[in-house]
Tab-separated table of C-alpha atoms in Angstrom:
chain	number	residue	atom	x	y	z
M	277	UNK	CA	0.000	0.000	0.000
M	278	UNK	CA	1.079	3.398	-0.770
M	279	UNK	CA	1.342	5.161	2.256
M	280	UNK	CA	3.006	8.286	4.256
M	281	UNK	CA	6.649	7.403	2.941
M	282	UNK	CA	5.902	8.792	-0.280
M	283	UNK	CA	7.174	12.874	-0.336
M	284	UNK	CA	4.261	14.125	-2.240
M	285	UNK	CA	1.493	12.054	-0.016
M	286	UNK	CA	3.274	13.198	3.032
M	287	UNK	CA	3.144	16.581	2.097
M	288	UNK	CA	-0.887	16.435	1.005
M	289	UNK	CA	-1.330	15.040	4.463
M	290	UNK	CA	0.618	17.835	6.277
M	291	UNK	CA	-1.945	20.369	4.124
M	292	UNK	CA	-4.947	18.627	4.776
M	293	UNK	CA	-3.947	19.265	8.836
M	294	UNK	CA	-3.896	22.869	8.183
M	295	UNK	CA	-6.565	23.248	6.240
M	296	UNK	CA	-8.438	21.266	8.574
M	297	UNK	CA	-7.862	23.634	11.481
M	298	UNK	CA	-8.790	26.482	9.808
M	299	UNK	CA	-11.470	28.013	11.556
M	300	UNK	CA	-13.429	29.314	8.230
M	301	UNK	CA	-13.024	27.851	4.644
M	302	UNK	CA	-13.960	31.115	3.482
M	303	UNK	CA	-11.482	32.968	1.157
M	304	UNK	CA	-8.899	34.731	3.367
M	305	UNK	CA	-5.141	34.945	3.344
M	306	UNK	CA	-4.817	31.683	4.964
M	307	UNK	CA	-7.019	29.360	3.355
M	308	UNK	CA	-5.803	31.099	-0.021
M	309	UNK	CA	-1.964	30.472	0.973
M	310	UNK	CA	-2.826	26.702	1.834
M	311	UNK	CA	-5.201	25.848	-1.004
M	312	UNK	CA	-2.778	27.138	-3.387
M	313	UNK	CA	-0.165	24.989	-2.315
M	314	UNK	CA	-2.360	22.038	-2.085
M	315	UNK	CA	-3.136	22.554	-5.877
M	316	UNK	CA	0.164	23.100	-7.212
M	317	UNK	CA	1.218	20.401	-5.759
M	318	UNK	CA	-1.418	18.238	-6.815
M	319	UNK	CA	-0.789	19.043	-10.291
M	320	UNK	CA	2.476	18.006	-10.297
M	321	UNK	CA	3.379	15.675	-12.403
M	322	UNK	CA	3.389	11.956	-10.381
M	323	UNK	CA	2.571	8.397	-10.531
M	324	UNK	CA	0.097	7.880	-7.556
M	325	UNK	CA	-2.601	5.655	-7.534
M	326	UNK	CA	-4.803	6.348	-5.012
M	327	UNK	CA	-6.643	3.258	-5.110
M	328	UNK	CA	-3.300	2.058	-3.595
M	329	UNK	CA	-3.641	4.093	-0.524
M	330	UNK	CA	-3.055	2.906	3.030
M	331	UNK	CA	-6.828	3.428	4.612
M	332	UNK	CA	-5.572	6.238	6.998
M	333	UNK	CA	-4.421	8.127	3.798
M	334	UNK	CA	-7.565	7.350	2.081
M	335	UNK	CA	-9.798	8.594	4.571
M	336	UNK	CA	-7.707	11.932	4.438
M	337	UNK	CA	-8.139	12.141	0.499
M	338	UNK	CA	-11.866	11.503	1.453
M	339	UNK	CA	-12.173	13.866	3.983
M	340	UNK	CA	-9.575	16.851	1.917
M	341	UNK	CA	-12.002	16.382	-1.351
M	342	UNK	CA	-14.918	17.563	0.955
M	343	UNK	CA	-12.766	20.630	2.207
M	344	UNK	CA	-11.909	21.694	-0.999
M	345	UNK	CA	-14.982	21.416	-2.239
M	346	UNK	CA	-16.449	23.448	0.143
M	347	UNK	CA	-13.966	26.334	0.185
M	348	UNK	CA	-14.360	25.907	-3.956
M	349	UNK	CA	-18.419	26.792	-3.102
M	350	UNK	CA	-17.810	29.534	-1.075
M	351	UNK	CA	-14.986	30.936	-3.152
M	352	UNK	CA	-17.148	30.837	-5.741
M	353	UNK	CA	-20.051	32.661	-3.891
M	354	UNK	CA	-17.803	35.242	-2.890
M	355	UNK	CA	-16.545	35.895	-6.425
M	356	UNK	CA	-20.447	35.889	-7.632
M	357	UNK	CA	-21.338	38.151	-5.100
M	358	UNK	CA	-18.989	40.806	-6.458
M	359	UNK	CA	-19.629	40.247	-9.791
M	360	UNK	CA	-23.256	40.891	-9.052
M	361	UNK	CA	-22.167	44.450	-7.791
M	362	UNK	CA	-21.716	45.226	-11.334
M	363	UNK	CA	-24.400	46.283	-13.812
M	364	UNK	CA	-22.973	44.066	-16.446
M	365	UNK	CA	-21.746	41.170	-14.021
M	366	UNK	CA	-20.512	39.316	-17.202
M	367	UNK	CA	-18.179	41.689	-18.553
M	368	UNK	CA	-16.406	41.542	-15.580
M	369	UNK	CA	-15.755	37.765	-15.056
M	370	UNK	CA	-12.228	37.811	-15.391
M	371	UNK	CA	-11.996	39.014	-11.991
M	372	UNK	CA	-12.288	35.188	-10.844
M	373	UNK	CA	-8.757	34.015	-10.330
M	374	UNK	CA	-9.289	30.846	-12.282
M	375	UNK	CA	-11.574	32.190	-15.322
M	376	UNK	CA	-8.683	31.315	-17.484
M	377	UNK	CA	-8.504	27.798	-16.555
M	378	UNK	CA	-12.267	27.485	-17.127
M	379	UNK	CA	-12.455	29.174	-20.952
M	380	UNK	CA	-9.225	26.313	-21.232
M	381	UNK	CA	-11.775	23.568	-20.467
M	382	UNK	CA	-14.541	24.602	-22.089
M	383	UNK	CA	-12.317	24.816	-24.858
M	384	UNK	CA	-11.404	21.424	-24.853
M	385	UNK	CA	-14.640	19.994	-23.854
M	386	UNK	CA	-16.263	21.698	-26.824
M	387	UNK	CA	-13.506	20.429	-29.416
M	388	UNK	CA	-13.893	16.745	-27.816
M	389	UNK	CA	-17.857	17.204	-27.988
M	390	UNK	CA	-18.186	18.192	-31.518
M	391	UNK	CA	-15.893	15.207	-32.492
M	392	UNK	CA	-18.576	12.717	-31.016
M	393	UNK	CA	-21.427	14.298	-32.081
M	394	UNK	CA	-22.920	14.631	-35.869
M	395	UNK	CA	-20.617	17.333	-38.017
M	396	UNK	CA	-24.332	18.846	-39.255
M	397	UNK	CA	-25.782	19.454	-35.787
M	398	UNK	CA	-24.908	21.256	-32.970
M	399	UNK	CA	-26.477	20.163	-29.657
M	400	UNK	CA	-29.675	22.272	-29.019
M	401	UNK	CA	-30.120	21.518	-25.208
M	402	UNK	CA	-27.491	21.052	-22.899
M	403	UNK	CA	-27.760	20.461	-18.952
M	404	UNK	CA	-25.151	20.890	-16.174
M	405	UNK	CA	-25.607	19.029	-13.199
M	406	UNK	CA	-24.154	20.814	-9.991
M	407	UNK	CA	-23.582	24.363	-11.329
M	408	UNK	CA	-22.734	26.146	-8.734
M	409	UNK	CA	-23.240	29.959	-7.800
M	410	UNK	CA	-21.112	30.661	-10.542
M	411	UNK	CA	-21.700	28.709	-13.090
M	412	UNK	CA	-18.826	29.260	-15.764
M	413	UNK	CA	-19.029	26.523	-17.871
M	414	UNK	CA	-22.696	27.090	-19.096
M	415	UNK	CA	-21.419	30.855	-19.141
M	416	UNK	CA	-18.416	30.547	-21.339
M	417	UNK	CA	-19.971	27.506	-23.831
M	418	UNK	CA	-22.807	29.485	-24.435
M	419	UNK	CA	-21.506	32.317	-25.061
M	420	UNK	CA	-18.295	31.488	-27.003
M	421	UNK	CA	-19.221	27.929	-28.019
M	422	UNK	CA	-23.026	27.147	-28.579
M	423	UNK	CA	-24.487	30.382	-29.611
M	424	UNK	CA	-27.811	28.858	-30.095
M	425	UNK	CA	-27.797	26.103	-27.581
M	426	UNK	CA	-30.343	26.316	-24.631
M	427	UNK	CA	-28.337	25.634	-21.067
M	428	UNK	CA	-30.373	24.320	-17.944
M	429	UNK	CA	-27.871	24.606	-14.634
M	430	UNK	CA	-29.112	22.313	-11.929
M	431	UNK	CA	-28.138	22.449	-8.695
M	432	UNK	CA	-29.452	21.698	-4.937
M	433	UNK	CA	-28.977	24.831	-3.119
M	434	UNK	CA	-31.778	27.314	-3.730
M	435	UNK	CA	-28.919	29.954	-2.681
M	436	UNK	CA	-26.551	28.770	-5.401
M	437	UNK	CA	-28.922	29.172	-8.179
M	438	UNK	CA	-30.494	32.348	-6.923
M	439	UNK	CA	-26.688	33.594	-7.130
M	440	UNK	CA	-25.922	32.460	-10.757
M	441	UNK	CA	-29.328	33.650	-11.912
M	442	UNK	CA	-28.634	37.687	-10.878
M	443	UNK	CA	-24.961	36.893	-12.762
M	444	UNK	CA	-27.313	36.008	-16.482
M	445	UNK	CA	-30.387	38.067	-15.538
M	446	UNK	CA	-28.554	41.294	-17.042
M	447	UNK	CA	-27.550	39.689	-20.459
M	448	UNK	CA	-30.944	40.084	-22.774
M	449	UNK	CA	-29.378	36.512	-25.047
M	450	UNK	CA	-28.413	34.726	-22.297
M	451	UNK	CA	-31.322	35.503	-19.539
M	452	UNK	CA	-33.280	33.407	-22.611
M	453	UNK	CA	-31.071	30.516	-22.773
M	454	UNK	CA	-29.407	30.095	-19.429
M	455	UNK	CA	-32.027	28.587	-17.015
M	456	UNK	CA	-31.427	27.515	-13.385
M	457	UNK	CA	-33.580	24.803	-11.611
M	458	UNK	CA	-33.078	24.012	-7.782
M	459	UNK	CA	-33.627	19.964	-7.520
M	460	UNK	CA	-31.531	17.130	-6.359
M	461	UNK	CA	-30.663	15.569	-9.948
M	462	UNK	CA	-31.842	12.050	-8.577
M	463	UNK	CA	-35.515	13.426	-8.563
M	464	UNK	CA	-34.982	14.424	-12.035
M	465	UNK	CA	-36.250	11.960	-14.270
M	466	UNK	CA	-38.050	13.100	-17.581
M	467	UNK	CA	-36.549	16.286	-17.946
M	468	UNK	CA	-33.109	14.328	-18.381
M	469	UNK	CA	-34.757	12.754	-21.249
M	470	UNK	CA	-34.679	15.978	-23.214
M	471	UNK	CA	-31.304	16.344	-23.117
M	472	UNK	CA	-28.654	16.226	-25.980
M	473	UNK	CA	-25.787	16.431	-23.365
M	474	UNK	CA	-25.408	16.025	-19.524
M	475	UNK	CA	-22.116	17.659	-17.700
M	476	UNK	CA	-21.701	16.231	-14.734
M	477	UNK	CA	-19.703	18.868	-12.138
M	478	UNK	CA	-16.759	17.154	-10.468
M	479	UNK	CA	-18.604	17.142	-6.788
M	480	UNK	CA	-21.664	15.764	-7.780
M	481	UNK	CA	-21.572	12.671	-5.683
M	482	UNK	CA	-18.314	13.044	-3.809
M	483	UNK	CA	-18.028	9.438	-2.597
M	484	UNK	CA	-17.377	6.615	-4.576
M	485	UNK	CA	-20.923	4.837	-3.618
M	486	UNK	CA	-22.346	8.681	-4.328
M	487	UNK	CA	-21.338	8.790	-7.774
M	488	UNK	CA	-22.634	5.786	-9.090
M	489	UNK	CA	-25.361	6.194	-8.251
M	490	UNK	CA	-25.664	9.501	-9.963
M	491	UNK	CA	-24.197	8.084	-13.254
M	492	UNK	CA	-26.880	5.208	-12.637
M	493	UNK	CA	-29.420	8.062	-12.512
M	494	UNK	CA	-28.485	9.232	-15.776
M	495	UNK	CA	-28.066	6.296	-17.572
M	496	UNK	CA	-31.444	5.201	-16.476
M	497	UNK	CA	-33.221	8.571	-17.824
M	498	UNK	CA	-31.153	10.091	-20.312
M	499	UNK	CA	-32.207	9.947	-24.092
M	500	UNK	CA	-30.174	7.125	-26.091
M	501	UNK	CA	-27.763	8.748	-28.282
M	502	UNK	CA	-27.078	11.843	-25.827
M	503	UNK	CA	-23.838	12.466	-24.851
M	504	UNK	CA	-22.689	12.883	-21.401
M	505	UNK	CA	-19.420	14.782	-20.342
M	506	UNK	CA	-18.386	13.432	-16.819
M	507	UNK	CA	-15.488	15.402	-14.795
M	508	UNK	CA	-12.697	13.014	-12.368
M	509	UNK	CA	-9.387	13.484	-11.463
M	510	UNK	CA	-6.272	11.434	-12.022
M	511	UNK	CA	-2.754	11.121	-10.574
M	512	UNK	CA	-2.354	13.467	-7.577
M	513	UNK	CA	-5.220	15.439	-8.599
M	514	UNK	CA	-7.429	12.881	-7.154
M	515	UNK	CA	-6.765	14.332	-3.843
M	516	UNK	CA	-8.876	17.384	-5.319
M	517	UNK	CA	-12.193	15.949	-6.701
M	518	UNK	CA	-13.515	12.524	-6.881
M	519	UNK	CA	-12.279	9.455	-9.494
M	520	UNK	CA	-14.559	8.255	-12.444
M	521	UNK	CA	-13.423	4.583	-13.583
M	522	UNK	CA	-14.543	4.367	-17.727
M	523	UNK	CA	-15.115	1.217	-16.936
M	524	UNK	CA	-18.079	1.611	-14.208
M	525	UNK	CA	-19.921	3.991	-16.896
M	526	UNK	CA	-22.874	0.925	-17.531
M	527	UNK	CA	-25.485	1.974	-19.775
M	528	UNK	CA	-22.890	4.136	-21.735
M	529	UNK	CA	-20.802	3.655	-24.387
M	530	UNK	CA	-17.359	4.982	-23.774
M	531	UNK	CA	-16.024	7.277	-26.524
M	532	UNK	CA	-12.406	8.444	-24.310
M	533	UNK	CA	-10.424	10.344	-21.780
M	534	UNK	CA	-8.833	12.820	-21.541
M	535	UNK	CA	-6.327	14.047	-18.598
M	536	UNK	CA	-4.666	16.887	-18.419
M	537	UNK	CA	-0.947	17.917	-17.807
M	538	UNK	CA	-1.100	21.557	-16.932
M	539	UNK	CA	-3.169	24.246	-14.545
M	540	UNK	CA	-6.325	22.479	-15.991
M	541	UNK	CA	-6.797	20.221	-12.941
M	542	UNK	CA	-9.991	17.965	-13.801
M	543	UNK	CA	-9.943	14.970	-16.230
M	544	UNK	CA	-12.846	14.567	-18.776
M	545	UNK	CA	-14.508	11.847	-19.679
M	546	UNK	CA	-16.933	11.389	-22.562
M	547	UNK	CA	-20.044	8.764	-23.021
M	548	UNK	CA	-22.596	8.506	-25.131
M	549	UNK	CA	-25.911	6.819	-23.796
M	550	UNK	CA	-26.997	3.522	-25.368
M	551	UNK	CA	-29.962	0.899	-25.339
M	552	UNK	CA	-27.957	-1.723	-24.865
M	553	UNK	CA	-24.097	-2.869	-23.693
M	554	UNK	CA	-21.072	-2.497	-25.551
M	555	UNK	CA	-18.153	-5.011	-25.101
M	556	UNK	CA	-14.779	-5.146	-25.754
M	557	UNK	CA	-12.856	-1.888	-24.702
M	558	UNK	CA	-9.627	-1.000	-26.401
M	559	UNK	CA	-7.425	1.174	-24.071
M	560	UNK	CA	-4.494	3.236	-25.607
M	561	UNK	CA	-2.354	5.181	-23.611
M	562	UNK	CA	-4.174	7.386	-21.474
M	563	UNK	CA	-6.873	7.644	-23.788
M	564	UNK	CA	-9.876	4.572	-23.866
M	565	UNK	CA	-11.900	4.267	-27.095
M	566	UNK	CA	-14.630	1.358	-26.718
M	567	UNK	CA	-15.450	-0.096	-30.140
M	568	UNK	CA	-18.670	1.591	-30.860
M	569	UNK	CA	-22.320	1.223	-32.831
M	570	UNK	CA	-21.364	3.963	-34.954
M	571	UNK	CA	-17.130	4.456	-36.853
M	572	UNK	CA	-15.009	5.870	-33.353
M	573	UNK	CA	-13.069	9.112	-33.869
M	574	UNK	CA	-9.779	7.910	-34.655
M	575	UNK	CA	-10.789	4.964	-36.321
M	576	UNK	CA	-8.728	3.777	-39.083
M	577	UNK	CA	-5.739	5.814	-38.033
M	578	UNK	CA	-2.600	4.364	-36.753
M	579	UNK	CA	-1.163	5.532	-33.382
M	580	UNK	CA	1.424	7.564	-35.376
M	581	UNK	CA	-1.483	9.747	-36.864
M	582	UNK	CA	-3.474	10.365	-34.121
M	583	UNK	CA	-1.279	12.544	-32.440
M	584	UNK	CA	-1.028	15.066	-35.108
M	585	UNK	CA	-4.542	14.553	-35.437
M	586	UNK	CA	-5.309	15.724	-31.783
M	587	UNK	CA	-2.982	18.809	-31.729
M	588	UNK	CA	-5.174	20.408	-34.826
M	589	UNK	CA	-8.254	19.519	-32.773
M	590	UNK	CA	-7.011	21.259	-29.729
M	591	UNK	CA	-5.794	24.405	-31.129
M	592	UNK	CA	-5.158	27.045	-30.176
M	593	UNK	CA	-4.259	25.501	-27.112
M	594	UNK	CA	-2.013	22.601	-28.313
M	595	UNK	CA	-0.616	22.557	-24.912
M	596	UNK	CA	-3.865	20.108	-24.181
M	597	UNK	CA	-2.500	18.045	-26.569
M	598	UNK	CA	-0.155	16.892	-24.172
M	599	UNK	CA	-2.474	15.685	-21.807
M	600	UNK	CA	-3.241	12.512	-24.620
M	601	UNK	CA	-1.189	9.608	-24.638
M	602	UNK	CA	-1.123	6.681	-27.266
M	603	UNK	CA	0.487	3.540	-28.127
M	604	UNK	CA	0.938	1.803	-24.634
M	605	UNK	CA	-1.179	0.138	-22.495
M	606	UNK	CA	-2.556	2.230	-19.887
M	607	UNK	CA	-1.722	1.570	-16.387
């Protein structure tokens, strides 16, 4: 078991102490300081698997993924708060300290989306599960991405969406297309059915036991044929958000992977719903492509043309590119 002896694990361990004591998670000097060092150390480059954990060290990841994700919630309603003290809160959002990193993502998301979806139609409907106060992601694809598409943020705290919805309200295109409902997502059933594609935040379901649930949710009520883009964490940025295995993702086909190598800290992971299972999974590198109903992406291409492939899809930000791996069998 990977335990304590390990440098980086050691030092997540001494940071989850600190930030445990803290007497608010709210954004100060302190909880900045530590959080920051937590998260560029976590995306680091290393080998850990945290499946391999000693069970004191896992119940610390357990227990730091729930910190973080509630300083991440109030950091978040801070940022909307002052946002909302301007007339045009949306001209104004690059006052969030990690904007950048989310227009990076959305980036990507939206090149690997379009790639698994028909070149003639754009998705028309998209939902985000667990959006958050400020919900950035429906922000910057709509605007930027999916000029036409209609967004519907859900999320459980009446306070969260009630946040987000004063950040849109201003904006006469996106007040239309952005909506906000207040629901847990597993008393969503029909509505999901409507749906051409489902994000799924990063700390929706937190636990292991949580999350599959959720993805059981969706597979069970999402339309067949809609595409679902699920965020996890790998390496030592699993001791920021929760893990997605590919492989637990029944009632979906999976189309790949992605995990990223610079300040982008979540992985994605794309699925399309089906009606029925799909066997046989190639994996490549870091990137797993199930053999599908319908011709895969890089079908018919050998390993030596998929990389140049990848960097065109990913520009401008070829950097991403980097985050792909093919050619060996993943770990």
């Amino acid at each position: 078991m990977v335990c304590q002896q390990d440098p980086l694990i050691r030092t997540v361990c001494e940071l989850y102490y600190k930030i445990s004591a803290l007497e608010t998670l709210s954004p100060c000097r302190d909880v900045n300081n530590l959080l920051t060092q937590l998260v560029r150390l976590c995306i680091t480059p290393h080998p850990v698997d945290v499946s391999a954990l000693c069970s004191a060290v896992q119940e610390i990841r357990s227990n730091l993924i729930r910190l973080c994700g509630e300083a991440e919630g109030l950091l978040e309603a801070h940022f909307s708060d002052l946002l909302a003290s301007f007339n045009r809160p949306l001209d104004h959002l690059l006052l969030f300290p990690y904007y950048n990193n989310y227009l990076k993502l959305a980036q990507l998301e939206h090149r690997l989306l379009s790639h698994h979806l028909p070149s003639d139609r754009a998705p028309e409907t998209v939902a985000f599960i667990g959006s958050g106060p400020l919900p950035l992601t429906s922000l910057v694809l709509a605007s930027n991405h999916l000029p036409e598409a209609a967004f519907h943020n859900y999320d459980i705290n009446p306070s969260a969406n009630s946040r987000a919805r004063r950040l849109v309200l201003p904006d006469t295109d996106l007040s239309r297309r952005v909506h906000f409902h207040t629901n847990d997502i597993m008393n969503v059933t029909a509505e999901l059915g409507k749906y051409d594609v489902v994000f799924l935040a990063a700390l929706v379901g937190m636990a292991e036991e949580e999350k599959a649930r959720v993805i059981a949710h969706l597979s069970k009520h999402m339309a067949a044929g809609a595409i679902v883009m699920i965020r996890s964490a790998h390496g030592a940025r699993a001791f920021l958000y929760p893990v997605v295995d590919p492989s637990d993702l029944r009632g979906f086909e999976f189309l790949s992977v992605y995990h990223p190598t610079d300040e982008v800290i979540n992985s994605v992971i794309v699925a399309r719903k089906t009606t029925g299972s799909i066997e046989d999974p190639t994996i490549s590198g870091q990137v797993m492509i199930k053999k599908k109903l319908q011709p895969p992406l890089f079908a018919g291409k050998k390993c030596c043309e998929i990389k140049p492939f990848l960097v065109d899809l990913l520009n401008p930000y070829g950097d991403i590119a980097e985050g792909l791996a093919f050619g060996q069998k993943s770990s």
